Tab-separated table of C-alpha atoms in Angstrom:
chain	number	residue	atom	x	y	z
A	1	UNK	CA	38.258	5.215	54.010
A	2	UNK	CA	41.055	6.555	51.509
A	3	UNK	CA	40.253	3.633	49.381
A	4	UNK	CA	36.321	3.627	49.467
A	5	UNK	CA	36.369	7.253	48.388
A	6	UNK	CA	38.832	6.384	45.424
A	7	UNK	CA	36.893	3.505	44.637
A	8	UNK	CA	33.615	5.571	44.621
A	9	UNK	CA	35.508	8.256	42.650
A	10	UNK	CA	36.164	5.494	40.075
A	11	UNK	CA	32.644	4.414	39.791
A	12	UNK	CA	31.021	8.020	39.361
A	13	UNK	CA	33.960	8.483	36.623
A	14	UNK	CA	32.985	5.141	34.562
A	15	UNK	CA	29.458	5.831	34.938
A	16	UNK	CA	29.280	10.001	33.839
A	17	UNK	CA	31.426	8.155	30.689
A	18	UNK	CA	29.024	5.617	30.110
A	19	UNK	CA	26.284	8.540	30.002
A	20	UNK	CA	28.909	10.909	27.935
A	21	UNK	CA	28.791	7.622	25.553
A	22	UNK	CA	24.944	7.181	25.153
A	23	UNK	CA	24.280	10.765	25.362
A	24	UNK	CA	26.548	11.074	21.836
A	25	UNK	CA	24.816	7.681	20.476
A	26	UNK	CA	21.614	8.319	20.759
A	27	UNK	CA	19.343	7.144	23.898
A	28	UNK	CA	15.602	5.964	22.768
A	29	UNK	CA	14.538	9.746	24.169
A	30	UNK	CA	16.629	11.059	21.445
A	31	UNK	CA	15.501	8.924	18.579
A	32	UNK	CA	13.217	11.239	16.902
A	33	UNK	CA	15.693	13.725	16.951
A	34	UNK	CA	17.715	11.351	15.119
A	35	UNK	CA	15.373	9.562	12.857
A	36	UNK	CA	13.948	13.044	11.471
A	37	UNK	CA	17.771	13.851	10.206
A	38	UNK	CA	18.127	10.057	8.735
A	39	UNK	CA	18.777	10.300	4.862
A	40	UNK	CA	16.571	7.930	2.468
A	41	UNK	CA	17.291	6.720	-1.318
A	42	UNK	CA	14.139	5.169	-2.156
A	43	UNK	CA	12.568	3.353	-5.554
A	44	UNK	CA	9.256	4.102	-6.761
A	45	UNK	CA	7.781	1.785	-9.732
A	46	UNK	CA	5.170	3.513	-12.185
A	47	UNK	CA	3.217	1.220	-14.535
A	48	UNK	CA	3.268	3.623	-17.340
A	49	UNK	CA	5.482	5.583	-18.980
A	50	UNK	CA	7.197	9.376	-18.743
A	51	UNK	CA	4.368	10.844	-20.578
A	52	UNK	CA	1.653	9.613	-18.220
A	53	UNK	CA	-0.215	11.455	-15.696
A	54	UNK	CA	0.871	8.676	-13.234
A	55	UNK	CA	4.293	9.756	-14.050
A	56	UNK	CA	3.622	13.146	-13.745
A	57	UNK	CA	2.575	12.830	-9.661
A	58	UNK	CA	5.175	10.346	-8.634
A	59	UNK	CA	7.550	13.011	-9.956
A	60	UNK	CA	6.184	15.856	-8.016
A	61	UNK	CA	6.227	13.513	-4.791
A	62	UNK	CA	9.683	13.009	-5.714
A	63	UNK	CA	10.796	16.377	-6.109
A	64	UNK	CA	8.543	18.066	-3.204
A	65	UNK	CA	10.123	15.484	-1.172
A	66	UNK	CA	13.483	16.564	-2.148
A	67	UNK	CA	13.113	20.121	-1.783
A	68	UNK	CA	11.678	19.972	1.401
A	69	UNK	CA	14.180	17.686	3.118
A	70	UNK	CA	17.095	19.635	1.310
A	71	UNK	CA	17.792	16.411	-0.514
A	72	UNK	CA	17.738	13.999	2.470
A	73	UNK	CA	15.323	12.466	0.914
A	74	UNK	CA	15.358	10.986	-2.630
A	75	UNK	CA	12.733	8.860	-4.639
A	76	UNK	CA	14.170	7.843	-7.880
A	77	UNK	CA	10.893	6.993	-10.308
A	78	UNK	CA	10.888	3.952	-12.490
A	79	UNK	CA	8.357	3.971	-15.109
A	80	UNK	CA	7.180	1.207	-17.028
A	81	UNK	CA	7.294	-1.708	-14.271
A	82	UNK	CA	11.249	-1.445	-14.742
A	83	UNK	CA	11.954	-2.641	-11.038
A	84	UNK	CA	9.718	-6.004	-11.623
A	85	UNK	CA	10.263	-6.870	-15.001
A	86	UNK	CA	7.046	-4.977	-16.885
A	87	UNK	CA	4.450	-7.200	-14.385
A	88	UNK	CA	2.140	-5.339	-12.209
A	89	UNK	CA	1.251	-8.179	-10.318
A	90	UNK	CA	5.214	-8.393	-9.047
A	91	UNK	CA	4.938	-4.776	-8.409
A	92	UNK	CA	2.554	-4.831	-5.933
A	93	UNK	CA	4.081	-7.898	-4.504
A	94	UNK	CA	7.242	-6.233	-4.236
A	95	UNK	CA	5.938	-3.323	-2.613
A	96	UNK	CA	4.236	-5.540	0.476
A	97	UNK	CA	7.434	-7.684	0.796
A	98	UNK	CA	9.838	-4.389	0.925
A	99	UNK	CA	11.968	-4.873	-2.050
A	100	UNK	CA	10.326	-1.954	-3.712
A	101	UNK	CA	9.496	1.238	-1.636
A	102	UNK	CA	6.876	2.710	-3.169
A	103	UNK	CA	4.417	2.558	-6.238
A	104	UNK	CA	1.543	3.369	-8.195
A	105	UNK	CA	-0.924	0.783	-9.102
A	106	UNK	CA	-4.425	0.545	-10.091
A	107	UNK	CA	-6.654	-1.944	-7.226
A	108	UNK	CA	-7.020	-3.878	-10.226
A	109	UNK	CA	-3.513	-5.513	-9.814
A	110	UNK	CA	-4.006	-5.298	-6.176
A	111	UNK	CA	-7.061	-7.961	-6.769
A	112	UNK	CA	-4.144	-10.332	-7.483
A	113	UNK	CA	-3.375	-10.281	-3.350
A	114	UNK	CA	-6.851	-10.262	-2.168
A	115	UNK	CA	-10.101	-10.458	-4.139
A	116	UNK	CA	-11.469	-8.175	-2.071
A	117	UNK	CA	-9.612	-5.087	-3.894
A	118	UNK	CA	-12.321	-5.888	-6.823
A	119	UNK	CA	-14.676	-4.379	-4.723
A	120	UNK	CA	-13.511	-0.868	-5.942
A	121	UNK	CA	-14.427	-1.601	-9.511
A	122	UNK	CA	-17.698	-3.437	-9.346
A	123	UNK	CA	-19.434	-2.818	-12.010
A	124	UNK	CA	-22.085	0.210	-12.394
A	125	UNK	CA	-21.507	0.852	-8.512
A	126	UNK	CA	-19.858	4.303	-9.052
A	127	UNK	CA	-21.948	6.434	-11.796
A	128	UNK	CA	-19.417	9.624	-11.705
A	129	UNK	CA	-16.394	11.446	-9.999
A	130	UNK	CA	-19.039	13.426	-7.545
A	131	UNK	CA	-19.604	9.932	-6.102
A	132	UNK	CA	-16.044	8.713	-6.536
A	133	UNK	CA	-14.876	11.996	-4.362
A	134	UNK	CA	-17.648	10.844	-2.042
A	135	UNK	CA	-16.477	7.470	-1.196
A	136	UNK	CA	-12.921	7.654	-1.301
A	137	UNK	CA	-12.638	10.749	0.361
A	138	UNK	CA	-15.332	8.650	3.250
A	139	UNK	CA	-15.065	5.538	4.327
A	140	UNK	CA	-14.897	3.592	1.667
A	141	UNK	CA	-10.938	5.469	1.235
A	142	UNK	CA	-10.522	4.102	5.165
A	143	UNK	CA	-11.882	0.715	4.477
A	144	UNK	CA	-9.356	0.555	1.273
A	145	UNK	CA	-6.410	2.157	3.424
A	146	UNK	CA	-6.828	-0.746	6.027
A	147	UNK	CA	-7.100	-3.581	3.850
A	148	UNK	CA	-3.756	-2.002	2.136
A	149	UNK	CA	-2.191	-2.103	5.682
A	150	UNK	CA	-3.569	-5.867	6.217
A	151	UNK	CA	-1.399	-6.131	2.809
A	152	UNK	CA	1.743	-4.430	4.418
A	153	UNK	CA	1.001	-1.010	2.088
A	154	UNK	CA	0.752	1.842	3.469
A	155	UNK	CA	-1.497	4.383	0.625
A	156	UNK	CA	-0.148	7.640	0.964
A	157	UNK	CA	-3.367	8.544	-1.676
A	158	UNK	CA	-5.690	7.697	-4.241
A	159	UNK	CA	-5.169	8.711	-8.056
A	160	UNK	CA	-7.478	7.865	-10.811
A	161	UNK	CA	-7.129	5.767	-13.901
A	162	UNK	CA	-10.454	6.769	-14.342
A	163	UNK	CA	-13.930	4.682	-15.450
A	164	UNK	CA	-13.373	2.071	-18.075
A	165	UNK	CA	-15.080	2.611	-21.462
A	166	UNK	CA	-15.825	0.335	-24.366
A	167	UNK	CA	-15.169	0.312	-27.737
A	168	UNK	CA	-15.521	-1.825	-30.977
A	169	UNK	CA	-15.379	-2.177	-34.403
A	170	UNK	CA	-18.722	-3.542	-35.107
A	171	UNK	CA	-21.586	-1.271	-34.054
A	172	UNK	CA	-22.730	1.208	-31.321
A	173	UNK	CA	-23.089	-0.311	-28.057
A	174	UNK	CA	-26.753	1.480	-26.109
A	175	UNK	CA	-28.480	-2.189	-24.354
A	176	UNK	CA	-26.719	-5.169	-23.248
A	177	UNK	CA	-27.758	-7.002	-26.405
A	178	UNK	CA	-25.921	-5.044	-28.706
A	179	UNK	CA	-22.856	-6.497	-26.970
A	180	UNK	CA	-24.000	-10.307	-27.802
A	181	UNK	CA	-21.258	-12.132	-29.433
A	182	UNK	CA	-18.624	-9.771	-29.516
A	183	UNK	CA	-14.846	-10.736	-28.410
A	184	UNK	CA	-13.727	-8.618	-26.633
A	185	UNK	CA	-10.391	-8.205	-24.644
A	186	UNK	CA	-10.613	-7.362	-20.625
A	187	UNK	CA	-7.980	-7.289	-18.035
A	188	UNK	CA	-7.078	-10.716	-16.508
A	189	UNK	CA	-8.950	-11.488	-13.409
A	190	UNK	CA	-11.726	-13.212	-12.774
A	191	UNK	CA	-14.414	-10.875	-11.710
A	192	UNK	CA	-14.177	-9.103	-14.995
A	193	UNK	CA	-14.283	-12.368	-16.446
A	194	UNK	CA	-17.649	-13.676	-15.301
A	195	UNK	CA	-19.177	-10.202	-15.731
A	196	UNK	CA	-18.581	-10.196	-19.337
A	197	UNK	CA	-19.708	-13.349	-19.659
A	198	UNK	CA	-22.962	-12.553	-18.158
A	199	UNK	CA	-23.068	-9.872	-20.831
A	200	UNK	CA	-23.378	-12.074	-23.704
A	201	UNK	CA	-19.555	-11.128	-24.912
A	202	UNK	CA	-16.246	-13.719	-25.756
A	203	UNK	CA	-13.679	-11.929	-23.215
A	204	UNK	CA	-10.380	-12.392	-23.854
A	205	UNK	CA	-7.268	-12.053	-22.504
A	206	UNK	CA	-4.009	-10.695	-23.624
A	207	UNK	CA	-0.885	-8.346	-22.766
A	208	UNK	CA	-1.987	-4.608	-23.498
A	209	UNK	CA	0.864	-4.657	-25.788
A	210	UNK	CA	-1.049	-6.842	-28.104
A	211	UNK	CA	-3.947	-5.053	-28.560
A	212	UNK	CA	-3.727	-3.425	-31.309
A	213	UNK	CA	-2.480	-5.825	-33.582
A	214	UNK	CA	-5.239	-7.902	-32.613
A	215	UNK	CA	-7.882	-4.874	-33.374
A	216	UNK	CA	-6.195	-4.467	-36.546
A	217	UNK	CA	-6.241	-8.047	-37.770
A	218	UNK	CA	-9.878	-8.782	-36.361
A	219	UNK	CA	-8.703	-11.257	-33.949
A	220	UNK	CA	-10.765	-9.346	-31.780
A	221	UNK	CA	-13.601	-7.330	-31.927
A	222	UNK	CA	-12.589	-4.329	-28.613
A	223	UNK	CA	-11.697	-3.657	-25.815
A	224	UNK	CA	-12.002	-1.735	-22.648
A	225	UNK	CA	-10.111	1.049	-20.840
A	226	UNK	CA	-10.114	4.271	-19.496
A	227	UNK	CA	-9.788	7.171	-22.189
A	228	UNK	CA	-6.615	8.349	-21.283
A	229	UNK	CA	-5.212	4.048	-22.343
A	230	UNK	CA	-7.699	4.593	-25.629
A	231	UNK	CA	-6.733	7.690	-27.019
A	232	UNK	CA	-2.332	7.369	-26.221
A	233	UNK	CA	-3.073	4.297	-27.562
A	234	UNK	CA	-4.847	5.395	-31.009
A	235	UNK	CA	-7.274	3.048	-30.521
A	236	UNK	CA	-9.288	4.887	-32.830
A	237	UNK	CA	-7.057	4.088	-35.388
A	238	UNK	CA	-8.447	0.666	-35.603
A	239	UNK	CA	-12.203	0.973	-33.607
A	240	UNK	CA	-14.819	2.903	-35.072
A	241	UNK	CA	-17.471	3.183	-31.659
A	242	UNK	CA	-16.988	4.061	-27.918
A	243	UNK	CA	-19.345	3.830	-25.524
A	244	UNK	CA	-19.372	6.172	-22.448
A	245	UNK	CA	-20.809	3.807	-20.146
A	246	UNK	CA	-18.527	4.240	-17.003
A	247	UNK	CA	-19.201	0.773	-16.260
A	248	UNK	CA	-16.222	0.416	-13.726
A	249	UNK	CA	-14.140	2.586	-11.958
A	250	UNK	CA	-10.387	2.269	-11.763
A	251	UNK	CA	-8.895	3.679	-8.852
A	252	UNK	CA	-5.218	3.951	-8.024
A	253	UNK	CA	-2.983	3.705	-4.789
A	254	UNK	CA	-0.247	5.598	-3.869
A	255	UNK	CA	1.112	3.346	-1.911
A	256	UNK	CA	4.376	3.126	0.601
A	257	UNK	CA	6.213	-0.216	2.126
A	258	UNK	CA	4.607	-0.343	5.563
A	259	UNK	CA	7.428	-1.265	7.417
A	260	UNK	CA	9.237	1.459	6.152
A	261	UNK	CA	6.084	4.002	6.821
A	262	UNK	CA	6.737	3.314	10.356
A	263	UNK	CA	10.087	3.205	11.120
A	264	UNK	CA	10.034	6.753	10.058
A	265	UNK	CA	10.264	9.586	12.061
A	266	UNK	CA	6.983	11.035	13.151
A	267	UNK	CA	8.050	14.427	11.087
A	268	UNK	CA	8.502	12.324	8.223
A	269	UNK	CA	5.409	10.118	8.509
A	270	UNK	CA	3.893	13.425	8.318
A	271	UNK	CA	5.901	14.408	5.138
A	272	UNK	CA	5.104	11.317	3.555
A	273	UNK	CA	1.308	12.160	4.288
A	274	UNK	CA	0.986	15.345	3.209
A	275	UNK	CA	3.010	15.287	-0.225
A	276	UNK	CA	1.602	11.903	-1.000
A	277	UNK	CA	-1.913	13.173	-0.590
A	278	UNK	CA	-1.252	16.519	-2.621
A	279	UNK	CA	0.723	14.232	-5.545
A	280	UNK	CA	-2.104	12.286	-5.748
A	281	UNK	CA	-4.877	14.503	-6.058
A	282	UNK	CA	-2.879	16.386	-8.230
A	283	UNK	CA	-2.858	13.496	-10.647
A	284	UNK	CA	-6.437	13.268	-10.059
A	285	UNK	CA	-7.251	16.749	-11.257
A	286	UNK	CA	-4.371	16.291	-14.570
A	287	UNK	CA	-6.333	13.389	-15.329
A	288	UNK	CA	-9.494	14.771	-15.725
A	289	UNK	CA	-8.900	18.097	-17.530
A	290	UNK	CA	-6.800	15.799	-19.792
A	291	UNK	CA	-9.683	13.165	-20.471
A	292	UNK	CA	-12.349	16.177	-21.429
A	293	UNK	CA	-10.130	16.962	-24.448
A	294	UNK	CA	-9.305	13.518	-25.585
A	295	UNK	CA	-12.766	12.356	-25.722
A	296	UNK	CA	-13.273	15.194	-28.208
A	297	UNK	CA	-10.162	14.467	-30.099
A	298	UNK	CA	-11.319	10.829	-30.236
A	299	UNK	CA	-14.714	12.901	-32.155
A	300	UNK	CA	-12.569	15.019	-34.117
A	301	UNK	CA	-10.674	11.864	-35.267
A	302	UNK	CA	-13.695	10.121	-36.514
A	303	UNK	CA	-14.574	7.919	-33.612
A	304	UNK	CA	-19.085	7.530	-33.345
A	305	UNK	CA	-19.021	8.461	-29.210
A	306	UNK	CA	-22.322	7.376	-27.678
A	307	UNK	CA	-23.166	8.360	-24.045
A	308	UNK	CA	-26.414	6.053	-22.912
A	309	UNK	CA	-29.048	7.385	-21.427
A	310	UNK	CA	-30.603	6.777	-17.775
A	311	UNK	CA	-33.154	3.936	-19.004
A	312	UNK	CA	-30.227	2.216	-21.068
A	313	UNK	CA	-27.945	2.598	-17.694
A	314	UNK	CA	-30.595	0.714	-15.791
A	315	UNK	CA	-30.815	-2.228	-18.697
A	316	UNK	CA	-26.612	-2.820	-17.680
A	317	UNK	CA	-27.173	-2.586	-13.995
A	318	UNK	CA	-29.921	-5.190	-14.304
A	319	UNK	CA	-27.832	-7.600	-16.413
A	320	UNK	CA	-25.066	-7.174	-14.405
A	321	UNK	CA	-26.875	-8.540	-11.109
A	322	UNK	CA	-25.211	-11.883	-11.263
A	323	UNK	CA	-22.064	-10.450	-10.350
A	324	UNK	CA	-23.549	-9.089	-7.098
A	325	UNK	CA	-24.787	-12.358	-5.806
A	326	UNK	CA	-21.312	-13.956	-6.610
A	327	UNK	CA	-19.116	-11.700	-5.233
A	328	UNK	CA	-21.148	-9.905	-2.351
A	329	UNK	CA	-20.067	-12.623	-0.463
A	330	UNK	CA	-16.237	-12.279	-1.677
A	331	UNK	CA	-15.759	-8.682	-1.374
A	332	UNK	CA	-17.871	-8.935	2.004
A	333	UNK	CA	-20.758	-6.956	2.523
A	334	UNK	CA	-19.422	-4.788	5.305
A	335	UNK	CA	-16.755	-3.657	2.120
A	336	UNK	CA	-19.121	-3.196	-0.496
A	337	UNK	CA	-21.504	-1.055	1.208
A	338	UNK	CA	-18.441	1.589	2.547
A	339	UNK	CA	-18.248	1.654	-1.705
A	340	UNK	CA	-21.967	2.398	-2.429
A	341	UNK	CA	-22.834	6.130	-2.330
């Protein structure tokens, strides 16, 4: 009997260790408690530089996130595509595969995963930000957010590169004919491709970097970007006409690893939520009260700004067509009507 109680007394000694042991490791009912005290030292990639509005939000996620972990967690900013060599496309890339944490990218260089990101900037399908602010803060935002996810992104929030204008050096741009012959230079994918093709124009493409040499020495004849790319650019320097068309919105994505998003703590999925949502519409709102004031620099400057009118609007739309029966079927229809207010 001496024994059995000595050996049971042995037993219910190894086991209160054993539970002294996991107790001071952690248990899975502990984990949260654990996980929300886990310090991070993350890298965030920014396609422009310092001076951009882009910028200007990934640093206020940064330093929100900072003050209210008391420095547990960092995001160190890298501007300029530093972390994949000054490409976009590896960006994004590197943000679904893990080796970069977070970003911000237009859905432009997003297309480069899945064509159906081109959905968001189909042309003359979004005529202003009321009906930008409709859809992405709808469904078409939740469609978006789950085809990030499919992607392994998780979008914390969507900023604004804002609609794409047109300029030239040749002459004022009102009907699709006026745009007959011209060479211009568009970003390099193929939907953007075939629709200025079906508008009579020689698209070309090039790094942004080149741009203005080519504008300068007439190897081409424009170009097309948001104001914000125009005027830090001085495009007016070497194009004499703009045309306030908003012929294509370009959206961006604040956008987080996935597989990092969740193996956060629930608190700091939360976090993550919350201060990515408020950097991004904080960009949003920078963006636009910035725009108002270039466009009339760009006047002040010398630039002939034409806005078209309703009838003129409905002349693109109509030209444009062909790009709809392409790429309904691409983009899916499902997609493309979440995106039509």
């Amino acid at each position: 009997m001496r024994k059995f109680l000595k050996g049971r007394n042995l037993l219910l000694a190894m086991l209160l260790i054993v539970s002294a042991i996991l107790a001071a490791c952690g248990g899975s009912s502990s984990g949260d408690a654990d996980d929300k005290e886990k310090s991070y030292k993350l890298k965030m990639s920014v396609t422009v530089s310092d001076s951009s509005t882009w910028y200007e939000a990934a640093k206020k996620l940064a330093d929100d996130m900072d003050k209210e972990t008391d420095g547990r967690v960092k995001i160190e900013v890298f501007t300029n595509e530093q972390l994949s060599g000054g490409d976009s496309g590896k960006a994004v890339e590197g943000l679904a595969k893990g080796s970069i944490d977070l970003t911000f990218n237009s859905t432009i260089i997003y297309s480069i995963l899945d064509q159906r990101f081109g959905v968001t900037s189909a042309p003359f399908l979004l005529k202003d930000h009321s009906e930008v602010d409709k859809v992405f803060n709808g469904e078409g935002g939740e469609k978006l957010k789950e085809l990030l996810a499919e992607k392994g992104v998780q979008a914390l929030g969507y900023g604004e590169n804002g609609f794409r204008q047109i300029t030239n050096s040749k002459r004022e741009i009102k009907l699709p004919e006026d745009l007959n012959g011209l060479k211009i230079r568009i970003p390099g994918i193929t939907m953007y491709t075939d629709l200025y093709r079906s508008l009579g124009t020689d698209p070309a493409t090039m790094t942004f970097s080149e741009v203005f040499t080519a504008l300068q020495q007439g190897t081409i004849d424009g170009q097309e970007n948001p104001i914000d790319v125009i005027a830090s650019s001085k495009l007016d320097e070497v194009q004499d006409y703009l045309t306030l068309w908003n012929y294509s919105y370009d959206p961006l994505v604040l956008g987080m690893n996935k597989k990092l998003y969740d193996s956060l703590s629930d608190a700091d999925r939360e976090l993550f939520d919350r201060l990515g949502k408020e950097a991004a519409a904080y960009q949003v709102k920078i963006a636009r009260e910035k725009e108002a004031s270039q466009i009339e620099d760009l006047k002040a400057k010398g630039m002939n700004v034409y806005t078209p009118r309703d009838a003129e609007l409905e002349a693109f739309k109509k030209a444009v067509q062909p790009i709809y029966d392409k790429y309904t079927d691409i983009w899916g229809e499902d997609l493309l009507k979440a995106f039509t207010p």
